[in-house]
Amino acid sequence: MKELLKHIIFDQREKDISQMIERDIDISLVNSPEVLVISGIRRCGKSVLLQQIRSQQTEQDYYMNFDDERLINFKVDDFQTLYEAFIELFGEQKTFYFDEIQNIPGWERFVRRLHDSGCKVFVTGSNANMLSRELGTHLTGRYCQIELYPFSFPEFLKIKEVYPQQKDFYTTTGKSMLKRYFDEYVKTGGFPRYIKDPNTNYLSTLYENIIYKDVVTRNKLNGERELLEMVYYLASNATKRFSYTSLAKTIGIKHTETVKNYLEYLENTYLLFQVMKFDWSVKKQMNNQKKVYFIDNAIIGKVGFNATDNIGQLLENLVFLEIKRQGKDVYYHDDRIECDFIMRENGHIVSACQVTRSMKDEKTRQREINGLVSALNAYNLTEGIVLTDDETEEITIDNKKIHIIPIWRWLLKQRTREKHTVTPLEIPMGIFIPIAFF
């Protein structure tokens, strides 16, 4: 085993990251003693971020990617052998880098031993439940976590080598340029490789790996057809409400508990997210209808079916993802009138938001404004926003200020982190990555 591990170590050793877009993270996490966990869906850039961190460290040699078929028989007992191989090859070091570590059951015990002996450990993983369960059991108080998403719109512009300046928000040429790239981003999404080469075969392979490796195989499922049909239905109806009972009936699944389990497995891969109707009663939240959003717009386009233009659906999904990047808890509001999103921080509702393609139709305008005002009144908020494809306006109703803003402008004006002194429009633009300590 040790000789095989040495071969793999050297095979995985070199990776060119010079042409890859940097992700903005808090440098204090890199230098802190806690285990740094980078989690997120497959192919969103976790491994690249790990390599970027590794390239900036003095000690870089103790690296292993466990998403390698040669490690199929690797067990928790083999970590000691891997440790010995590292020492024999590179001498004693105190910094470790483990990619896709959730593939090895019991990994957290070895990482805890390293941490307790004074080592700095960086790990990545693609399964939310496995990571949270294992981290919570054996690494409580010993780790901090970054949830990484596919590229944001500012990062999409970086990969296109477009760096907006203040004047671009006001000149006809600048606004037209940003809107053109935004229209592309709405459909292309944020998976780095797909942005560079929008080949649908890549999306197919990515989706199949998530379904078969991360859901079917990992959870030992037999109902493959039911699972695929459910994802197809949800992608075709993203952002719309559903209940477990109605979903089971539509797909032909006998038990609603099966639907709940499938959704949990899919959420654990970061493929999709369930959003609940807000209620101060958790029990009522659980019993109300849910809405579902996907990790990336390109996945919706590839997996789902839409007989008509679904730009409104894609815009709402995109806004949801940005709210998630900001680290806020997100719900929808419904008190006979719906508001798409309300955001909660530290136990308080802090903002409300509607998303619509256009406010030009009077019926649509009234629906969006009434839904937003309903939410503002319900949670004692004085301001709210309506995000549109490309409209700007400010109105006041019942002492409530409503900002109507183009989504592309809103995305570019989101602050990276409060500790930064640069303005959101200064170059280079960064990405907000929610950080959590445990």
Short mmCIF file of C-alpha atoms in Angstrom, two decimals:
data_model
loop_
_atom_site.label_atom_id
_atom_site.label_comp_id
_atom_site.label_asym_id
_atom_site.label_seq_id
_atom_site.Cartn_x
_atom_site.Cartn_y
_atom_site.Cartn_z
CA MET A 1 0.00 0.00 0.00
CA LYS A 2 2.76 2.46 0.89
CA GLU A 3 4.44 2.18 -2.53
CA LEU A 4 1.10 2.69 -4.28
CA LEU A 5 0.46 5.76 -2.15
CA LYS A 6 3.84 7.20 -3.10
CA HIS A 7 3.02 6.76 -6.79
CA ILE A 8 -0.31 8.52 -6.32
CA ILE A 9 1.28 11.34 -4.31
CA PHE A 10 3.66 12.17 -7.13
CA ASP A 11 1.01 11.72 -9.82
CA GLN A 12 -1.20 14.25 -8.04
CA ARG A 13 1.61 16.57 -7.04
CA GLU A 14 1.66 19.04 -9.91
CA LYS A 15 -1.30 21.10 -11.07
CA ASP A 16 -1.17 24.34 -13.01
CA ILE A 17 -3.37 26.97 -11.35
CA SER A 18 -1.84 30.02 -13.04
CA GLN A 19 -4.82 30.53 -15.36
CA MET A 20 -7.50 29.93 -12.74
CA ILE A 21 -9.66 32.62 -11.16
CA GLU A 22 -8.82 33.30 -7.54
CA ARG A 23 -11.58 32.96 -4.96
CA ASP A 24 -11.64 35.54 -2.23
CA ILE A 25 -11.42 34.07 1.27
CA ASP A 26 -10.56 35.37 4.69
CA ILE A 27 -6.81 34.91 5.08
CA SER A 28 -7.21 34.59 8.85
CA LEU A 29 -8.86 31.19 8.30
CA VAL A 30 -5.80 29.96 6.45
CA ASN A 31 -3.52 31.04 9.28
CA SER A 32 -5.77 29.96 12.14
CA PRO A 33 -5.18 26.66 13.97
CA GLU A 34 -8.65 25.27 13.14
CA VAL A 35 -9.25 22.65 10.47
CA LEU A 36 -10.47 24.50 7.37
CA VAL A 37 -13.30 22.68 5.59
CA ILE A 38 -14.23 23.70 2.03
CA SER A 39 -17.57 22.20 0.99
CA GLY A 40 -19.76 22.48 -2.09
CA ILE A 41 -21.10 20.71 -5.17
CA ARG A 42 -18.81 18.83 -7.52
CA ARG A 43 -16.83 21.00 -9.96
CA CYS A 44 -17.60 24.33 -8.30
CA GLY A 45 -13.90 25.03 -7.67
CA LYS A 46 -13.15 23.45 -4.27
CA SER A 47 -10.04 21.63 -5.48
CA VAL A 48 -8.75 24.73 -7.24
CA LEU A 49 -9.26 26.81 -4.11
CA LEU A 50 -7.41 24.17 -2.09
CA GLN A 51 -4.54 24.27 -4.60
CA GLN A 52 -4.47 28.08 -4.49
CA ILE A 53 -4.23 27.98 -0.70
CA ARG A 54 -1.58 25.28 -0.90
CA SER A 55 0.51 27.27 -3.40
CA GLN A 56 0.77 30.15 -0.92
CA GLN A 57 1.96 28.04 2.02
CA THR A 58 5.54 27.26 3.01
CA GLU A 59 4.68 23.57 3.45
CA GLN A 60 2.96 22.19 0.34
CA ASP A 61 3.85 18.51 0.06
CA TYR A 62 1.31 16.61 2.17
CA TYR A 63 -1.50 16.57 -0.43
CA MET A 64 -3.87 13.75 -1.40
CA ASN A 65 -7.02 13.74 -3.56
CA PHE A 66 -9.23 10.83 -2.50
CA ASP A 67 -11.42 11.04 -5.59
CA ASP A 68 -9.00 8.62 -7.28
CA GLU A 69 -9.98 5.11 -8.37
CA ARG A 70 -6.65 3.76 -7.14
CA LEU A 71 -7.79 4.56 -3.60
CA ILE A 72 -10.99 2.52 -3.83
CA ASN A 73 -9.73 0.17 -1.10
CA PHE A 74 -8.28 2.91 1.11
CA LYS A 75 -9.52 2.57 4.69
CA VAL A 76 -9.19 4.73 7.78
CA ASP A 77 -6.35 2.52 9.03
CA ASP A 78 -4.36 3.44 5.90
CA PHE A 79 -4.08 7.09 6.97
CA GLN A 80 -1.16 6.16 9.19
CA THR A 81 0.55 4.52 6.21
CA LEU A 82 -0.10 7.67 4.16
CA TYR A 83 1.40 9.78 6.94
CA GLU A 84 4.50 7.60 6.96
CA ALA A 85 4.78 7.87 3.16
CA PHE A 86 4.64 11.67 3.38
CA ILE A 87 7.43 11.72 5.99
CA GLU A 88 9.61 9.32 3.99
CA LEU A 89 9.23 11.41 0.83
CA PHE A 90 9.36 14.96 2.17
CA GLY A 91 10.45 14.90 5.79
CA GLU A 92 8.28 15.97 8.70
CA GLN A 93 5.76 18.75 8.03
CA LYS A 94 2.74 20.14 9.88
CA THR A 95 0.37 21.11 7.03
CA PHE A 96 -1.99 18.64 5.31
CA TYR A 97 -4.29 19.00 2.28
CA PHE A 98 -7.01 16.38 1.73
CA ASP A 99 -9.36 16.65 -1.28
CA GLU A 100 -12.81 14.95 -1.34
CA ILE A 101 -12.04 13.36 2.01
CA GLN A 102 -15.64 12.24 2.64
CA ASN A 103 -14.92 9.25 0.39
CA ILE A 104 -13.07 7.65 3.31
CA PRO A 105 -15.38 6.62 6.21
CA GLY A 106 -13.88 7.56 9.57
CA TRP A 107 -11.60 10.27 8.13
CA GLU A 108 -12.54 12.73 10.87
CA ARG A 109 -10.78 10.65 13.54
CA PHE A 110 -7.43 10.94 11.76
CA VAL A 111 -7.93 14.65 11.10
CA ARG A 112 -8.74 15.19 14.78
CA ARG A 113 -5.52 13.44 15.74
CA LEU A 114 -3.55 15.69 13.41
CA HIS A 115 -5.26 18.80 14.75
CA ASP A 116 -4.72 17.80 18.37
CA SER A 117 -1.02 17.28 17.65
CA GLY A 118 -0.70 20.87 16.36
CA CYS A 119 -1.08 20.35 12.62
CA LYS A 120 -2.99 22.60 10.22
CA VAL A 121 -5.40 20.61 8.03
CA PHE A 122 -7.32 21.71 4.92
CA VAL A 123 -10.06 19.41 3.60
CA THR A 124 -12.68 19.57 0.87
CA GLY A 125 -15.90 17.60 0.56
CA SER A 126 -19.05 17.35 -1.59
CA ASN A 127 -21.58 15.89 0.84
CA ALA A 128 -23.19 18.31 3.28
CA ASN A 129 -24.76 15.75 5.61
CA MET A 130 -21.71 13.50 5.89
CA LEU A 131 -19.47 16.46 6.55
CA SER A 132 -21.74 18.03 9.14
CA ARG A 133 -22.35 14.74 10.93
CA GLU A 134 -18.69 13.78 11.03
CA LEU A 135 -17.45 17.25 11.87
CA GLY A 136 -20.08 17.67 14.57
CA THR A 137 -19.25 14.32 16.14
CA HIS A 138 -15.47 14.43 16.27
CA LEU A 139 -14.33 17.96 15.39
CA THR A 140 -16.67 20.22 17.36
CA GLY A 141 -14.85 23.45 18.15
CA ARG A 142 -11.92 22.44 15.98
CA TYR A 143 -12.97 23.59 12.50
CA CYS A 144 -14.24 26.48 10.40
CA GLN A 145 -16.07 26.07 7.12
CA ILE A 146 -16.41 27.72 3.74
CA GLU A 147 -19.41 26.79 1.58
CA LEU A 148 -18.32 27.34 -2.00
CA TYR A 149 -20.76 27.91 -4.87
CA PRO A 150 -20.33 28.06 -8.64
CA PHE A 151 -19.05 31.42 -9.87
CA SER A 152 -20.93 34.58 -9.00
CA PHE A 153 -21.58 37.18 -11.69
CA PRO A 154 -18.46 39.20 -10.72
CA GLU A 155 -16.37 36.04 -10.99
CA PHE A 156 -18.03 35.20 -14.31
CA LEU A 157 -16.86 38.61 -15.55
CA LYS A 158 -13.35 37.86 -14.30
CA ILE A 159 -13.19 34.67 -16.33
CA LYS A 160 -14.32 36.71 -19.35
CA GLU A 161 -11.56 39.23 -18.51
CA VAL A 162 -14.13 41.97 -17.97
CA TYR A 163 -13.48 44.35 -15.05
CA PRO A 164 -16.31 46.91 -14.65
CA GLN A 165 -15.53 50.43 -13.52
CA GLN A 166 -17.79 53.05 -11.95
CA LYS A 167 -18.56 54.73 -15.27
CA ASP A 168 -19.85 51.47 -16.78
CA PHE A 169 -22.97 51.76 -14.63
CA TYR A 170 -23.92 55.05 -16.26
CA THR A 171 -22.66 55.07 -19.84
CA THR A 172 -24.73 53.52 -22.61
CA THR A 173 -21.79 51.43 -23.78
CA GLY A 174 -20.91 50.22 -20.28
CA LYS A 175 -24.47 49.31 -19.32
CA SER A 176 -25.01 47.51 -22.62
CA MET A 177 -21.81 45.52 -22.13
CA LEU A 178 -22.72 44.48 -18.60
CA LYS A 179 -26.27 43.57 -19.62
CA ARG A 180 -24.99 41.46 -22.51
CA TYR A 181 -22.69 39.47 -20.22
CA PHE A 182 -25.43 39.18 -17.63
CA ASP A 183 -27.84 37.70 -20.20
CA GLU A 184 -25.17 35.11 -21.00
CA TYR A 185 -24.56 34.37 -17.32
CA VAL A 186 -28.28 33.83 -16.65
CA LYS A 187 -28.27 30.82 -18.98
CA THR A 188 -24.65 29.66 -18.75
CA GLY A 189 -24.48 29.64 -14.98
CA GLY A 190 -21.32 29.54 -12.92
CA PHE A 191 -19.54 26.20 -13.28
CA PRO A 192 -16.01 27.35 -14.20
CA ARG A 193 -15.27 24.80 -16.89
CA TYR A 194 -18.70 25.17 -18.52
CA ILE A 195 -18.22 28.94 -18.73
CA LYS A 196 -15.01 28.41 -20.68
CA ASP A 197 -16.44 25.66 -22.88
CA PRO A 198 -20.27 25.45 -22.85
CA ASN A 199 -20.47 21.82 -23.93
CA THR A 200 -23.67 20.14 -22.79
CA ASN A 201 -21.84 16.81 -22.52
CA TYR A 202 -19.94 18.28 -19.58
CA LEU A 203 -23.20 19.08 -17.79
CA SER A 204 -24.53 15.60 -18.54
CA THR A 205 -21.43 13.97 -17.06
CA LEU A 206 -21.53 16.23 -14.02
CA TYR A 207 -25.21 15.52 -13.41
CA GLU A 208 -24.77 11.76 -13.83
CA ASN A 209 -21.85 11.72 -11.39
CA ILE A 210 -23.94 13.55 -8.80
CA ILE A 211 -26.94 11.27 -9.26
CA TYR A 212 -25.17 7.92 -9.49
CA LYS A 213 -22.07 8.42 -7.34
CA ASP A 214 -23.30 10.86 -4.72
CA VAL A 215 -26.93 9.78 -4.42
CA VAL A 216 -27.69 6.30 -5.77
CA THR A 217 -24.46 4.51 -4.83
CA ARG A 218 -23.77 6.34 -1.58
CA ASN A 219 -27.31 5.81 -0.29
CA LYS A 220 -27.71 2.32 -1.80
CA LEU A 221 -30.89 3.21 -3.66
CA ASN A 222 -32.93 0.95 -5.89
CA GLY A 223 -35.46 3.53 -7.11
CA GLU A 224 -33.26 5.09 -9.77
CA ARG A 225 -36.13 5.78 -12.18
CA GLU A 226 -38.22 7.50 -9.51
CA LEU A 227 -35.27 9.64 -8.47
CA LEU A 228 -34.52 10.76 -12.03
CA GLU A 229 -38.17 11.56 -12.72
CA MET A 230 -38.37 13.59 -9.52
CA VAL A 231 -35.32 15.69 -10.39
CA TYR A 232 -36.68 16.16 -13.92
CA TYR A 233 -39.99 17.40 -12.53
CA LEU A 234 -38.35 19.70 -9.96
CA ALA A 235 -35.96 21.21 -12.53
CA SER A 236 -38.91 21.81 -14.85
CA ASN A 237 -40.75 23.54 -11.98
CA ALA A 238 -37.87 25.23 -10.15
CA THR A 239 -38.91 28.18 -7.94
CA LYS A 240 -42.51 26.86 -7.77
CA ARG A 241 -44.30 25.45 -4.75
CA PHE A 242 -44.80 21.78 -4.04
CA SER A 243 -45.76 19.47 -1.20
CA TYR A 244 -44.32 16.05 -0.49
CA THR A 245 -47.75 14.52 -1.07
CA SER A 246 -48.31 16.19 -4.43
CA LEU A 247 -44.78 15.37 -5.55
CA ALA A 248 -45.19 11.71 -4.60
CA LYS A 249 -48.49 11.54 -6.49
CA THR A 250 -47.03 13.20 -9.60
CA ILE A 251 -44.02 10.89 -9.77
CA GLY A 252 -45.90 7.78 -8.71
CA ILE A 253 -44.01 7.23 -5.47
CA LYS A 254 -46.05 5.33 -2.90
CA HIS A 255 -44.74 6.89 0.29
CA THR A 256 -44.10 10.57 1.02
CA GLU A 257 -41.24 9.52 3.30
CA THR A 258 -39.42 8.31 0.17
CA VAL A 259 -39.82 11.76 -1.37
CA LYS A 260 -38.40 13.37 1.78
CA ASN A 261 -35.44 11.01 1.73
CA TYR A 262 -34.70 11.65 -1.95
CA LEU A 263 -34.79 15.40 -1.39
CA GLU A 264 -32.47 15.09 1.59
CA TYR A 265 -29.99 13.05 -0.45
CA LEU A 266 -30.10 15.60 -3.27
CA GLU A 267 -29.66 18.52 -0.87
CA ASN A 268 -26.65 16.79 0.65
CA THR A 269 -24.92 16.94 -2.75
CA TYR A 270 -25.72 20.68 -3.00
CA LEU A 271 -27.63 20.02 -6.24
CA LEU A 272 -30.80 21.69 -4.96
CA PHE A 273 -32.23 23.52 -1.95
CA GLN A 274 -35.64 23.52 -0.32
CA VAL A 275 -37.05 26.84 0.86
CA MET A 276 -39.81 26.94 3.46
CA LYS A 277 -42.60 29.40 4.03
CA PHE A 278 -41.58 31.48 7.03
CA ASP A 279 -43.46 30.97 10.26
CA TRP A 280 -42.40 31.52 13.84
CA SER A 281 -43.60 27.96 14.44
CA VAL A 282 -41.08 25.42 13.15
CA LYS A 283 -43.81 22.79 12.99
CA LYS A 284 -45.85 24.97 10.64
CA GLN A 285 -42.76 25.62 8.53
CA MET A 286 -42.31 21.88 8.11
CA ASN A 287 -45.96 21.29 7.20
CA ASN A 288 -46.29 24.12 4.66
CA GLN A 289 -45.48 23.83 0.98
CA LYS A 290 -41.85 24.17 -0.06
CA LYS A 291 -40.14 25.80 -3.01
CA VAL A 292 -37.08 24.33 -4.69
CA TYR A 293 -34.05 26.07 -6.18
CA PHE A 294 -31.06 24.59 -7.99
CA ILE A 295 -27.35 25.15 -7.51
CA ASP A 296 -26.90 26.53 -11.03
CA ASN A 297 -29.06 27.79 -13.88
CA ALA A 298 -27.26 25.64 -16.45
CA ILE A 299 -28.39 22.53 -14.53
CA ILE A 300 -32.01 23.69 -14.75
CA GLY A 301 -31.64 24.14 -18.49
CA LYS A 302 -30.01 20.77 -18.97
CA VAL A 303 -32.13 18.60 -16.67
CA GLY A 304 -35.57 20.21 -16.85
CA PHE A 305 -38.12 20.80 -19.58
CA ASN A 306 -39.51 24.21 -20.44
CA ALA A 307 -41.90 24.59 -23.35
CA THR A 308 -41.83 28.40 -22.99
CA ASP A 309 -39.31 31.09 -22.14
CA ASN A 310 -38.27 30.53 -18.52
CA ILE A 311 -36.11 33.63 -17.99
CA GLY A 312 -38.21 34.72 -15.01
CA GLN A 313 -37.59 31.35 -13.37
CA LEU A 314 -33.84 31.57 -14.03
CA LEU A 315 -33.64 35.11 -12.65
CA GLU A 316 -35.33 34.08 -9.42
CA ASN A 317 -33.05 31.06 -9.06
CA LEU A 318 -30.01 33.26 -9.63
CA VAL A 319 -31.10 35.73 -6.94
CA PHE A 320 -31.66 32.88 -4.49
CA LEU A 321 -28.09 31.68 -5.04
CA GLU A 322 -26.68 35.13 -4.34
CA ILE A 323 -28.64 35.31 -1.08
CA LYS A 324 -27.15 31.94 -0.13
CA ARG A 325 -23.67 33.26 -0.92
CA GLN A 326 -24.32 36.07 1.54
CA GLY A 327 -24.86 33.46 4.25
CA LYS A 328 -28.42 34.47 5.09
CA ASP A 329 -31.26 32.13 6.02
CA VAL A 330 -33.88 32.45 3.29
CA TYR A 331 -37.64 31.79 3.28
CA TYR A 332 -40.65 32.83 1.26
CA HIS A 333 -43.52 34.88 2.70
CA ASP A 334 -47.20 34.19 2.12
CA ASP A 335 -50.05 35.90 3.90
CA ARG A 336 -52.57 35.48 1.08
CA ILE A 337 -50.03 37.44 -1.02
CA GLU A 338 -46.57 36.02 -1.71
CA CYS A 339 -43.15 37.65 -1.42
CA ASP A 340 -40.38 35.62 -3.06
CA PHE A 341 -37.69 35.99 -0.40
CA ILE A 342 -37.32 37.14 3.15
CA MET A 343 -33.89 36.95 4.77
CA ARG A 344 -33.12 36.18 8.38
CA GLU A 345 -29.94 36.89 10.35
CA ASN A 346 -29.30 36.27 14.04
CA GLY A 347 -32.93 35.41 14.64
CA HIS A 348 -34.33 38.54 12.98
CA ILE A 349 -35.95 39.13 9.58
CA VAL A 350 -33.67 41.76 8.02
CA SER A 351 -34.86 42.19 4.42
CA ALA A 352 -37.48 41.26 1.83
CA CYS A 353 -37.16 40.88 -1.91
CA GLN A 354 -39.29 40.22 -4.98
CA VAL A 355 -37.94 39.02 -8.33
CA THR A 356 -39.67 39.56 -11.64
CA ARG A 357 -38.55 39.88 -15.22
CA SER A 358 -40.39 43.15 -15.77
CA MET A 359 -42.72 45.58 -13.99
CA LYS A 360 -44.15 47.04 -17.20
CA ASP A 361 -47.32 44.99 -17.07
CA GLU A 362 -49.67 46.69 -14.59
CA LYS A 363 -51.04 43.44 -13.20
CA THR A 364 -47.52 42.13 -12.56
CA ARG A 365 -46.48 45.45 -11.03
CA GLN A 366 -49.33 45.41 -8.54
CA ARG A 367 -48.75 41.79 -7.61
CA GLU A 368 -45.04 42.30 -6.93
CA ILE A 369 -45.52 45.54 -4.98
CA ASN A 370 -48.42 44.20 -2.92
CA GLY A 371 -46.49 41.05 -2.03
CA LEU A 372 -43.46 43.06 -0.97
CA VAL A 373 -45.50 45.52 1.10
CA SER A 374 -47.23 42.59 2.79
CA ALA A 375 -43.84 41.22 3.86
CA LEU A 376 -42.55 44.64 4.96
CA ASN A 377 -45.60 45.14 7.15
CA ALA A 378 -45.43 41.62 8.58
CA TYR A 379 -41.81 41.99 9.74
CA ASN A 380 -41.71 45.73 10.53
CA LEU A 381 -39.31 46.57 7.71
CA THR A 382 -39.14 50.05 6.20
CA GLU A 383 -37.48 49.21 2.88
CA GLY A 384 -37.58 46.41 0.32
CA ILE A 385 -36.38 45.69 -3.18
CA VAL A 386 -37.85 44.42 -6.40
CA LEU A 387 -35.19 42.93 -8.65
CA THR A 388 -35.90 43.03 -12.38
CA ASP A 389 -34.14 42.17 -15.60
CA ASP A 390 -33.32 45.78 -16.44
CA GLU A 391 -35.57 48.38 -14.78
CA THR A 392 -34.79 51.09 -12.21
CA GLU A 393 -37.24 53.06 -10.07
CA GLU A 394 -37.91 54.14 -6.48
CA ILE A 395 -41.39 54.42 -5.03
CA THR A 396 -42.89 54.97 -1.58
CA ILE A 397 -46.11 53.27 -0.45
CA ASP A 398 -47.52 53.58 3.07
CA ASN A 399 -44.17 54.98 4.25
CA LYS A 400 -42.40 51.93 2.82
CA LYS A 401 -39.57 52.67 0.40
CA ILE A 402 -39.33 50.24 -2.52
CA HIS A 403 -36.19 50.09 -4.66
CA ILE A 404 -36.65 48.62 -8.13
CA ILE A 405 -33.19 47.54 -9.32
CA PRO A 406 -31.75 45.56 -12.26
CA ILE A 407 -30.45 42.22 -11.03
CA TRP A 408 -27.10 42.65 -12.78
CA ARG A 409 -26.52 45.93 -10.93
CA TRP A 410 -27.58 44.39 -7.60
CA LEU A 411 -25.20 41.46 -8.10
CA LEU A 412 -22.25 43.73 -8.83
CA LYS A 413 -22.95 45.94 -5.82
CA GLN A 414 -23.02 43.14 -3.25
CA ARG A 415 -20.17 43.73 -0.83
CA THR A 416 -17.52 41.05 -0.54
CA ARG A 417 -17.02 41.38 3.21
CA GLU A 418 -17.37 44.14 5.75
CA LYS A 419 -13.67 44.08 6.60
CA HIS A 420 -12.79 45.25 3.07
CA THR A 421 -12.28 48.96 2.61
CA VAL A 422 -12.58 48.90 -1.20
CA THR A 423 -15.91 49.77 -2.79
CA PRO A 424 -17.90 47.06 -4.57
CA LEU A 425 -16.98 48.52 -7.96
CA GLU A 426 -13.24 48.67 -7.44
CA ILE A 427 -11.03 46.15 -9.21
CA PRO A 428 -10.58 43.30 -8.66
CA MET A 429 -14.10 42.30 -7.73
CA GLY A 430 -14.41 39.61 -5.12
CA ILE A 431 -17.01 37.10 -4.11
CA PHE A 432 -18.84 36.83 -0.84
CA ILE A 433 -18.12 33.48 0.79
CA PRO A 434 -20.04 32.79 4.00
CA ILE A 435 -17.74 31.75 6.83
CA ALA A 436 -18.93 29.79 9.85
CA PHE A 437 -17.04 28.75 12.97
CA PHE A 438 -18.02 25.65 14.95
#
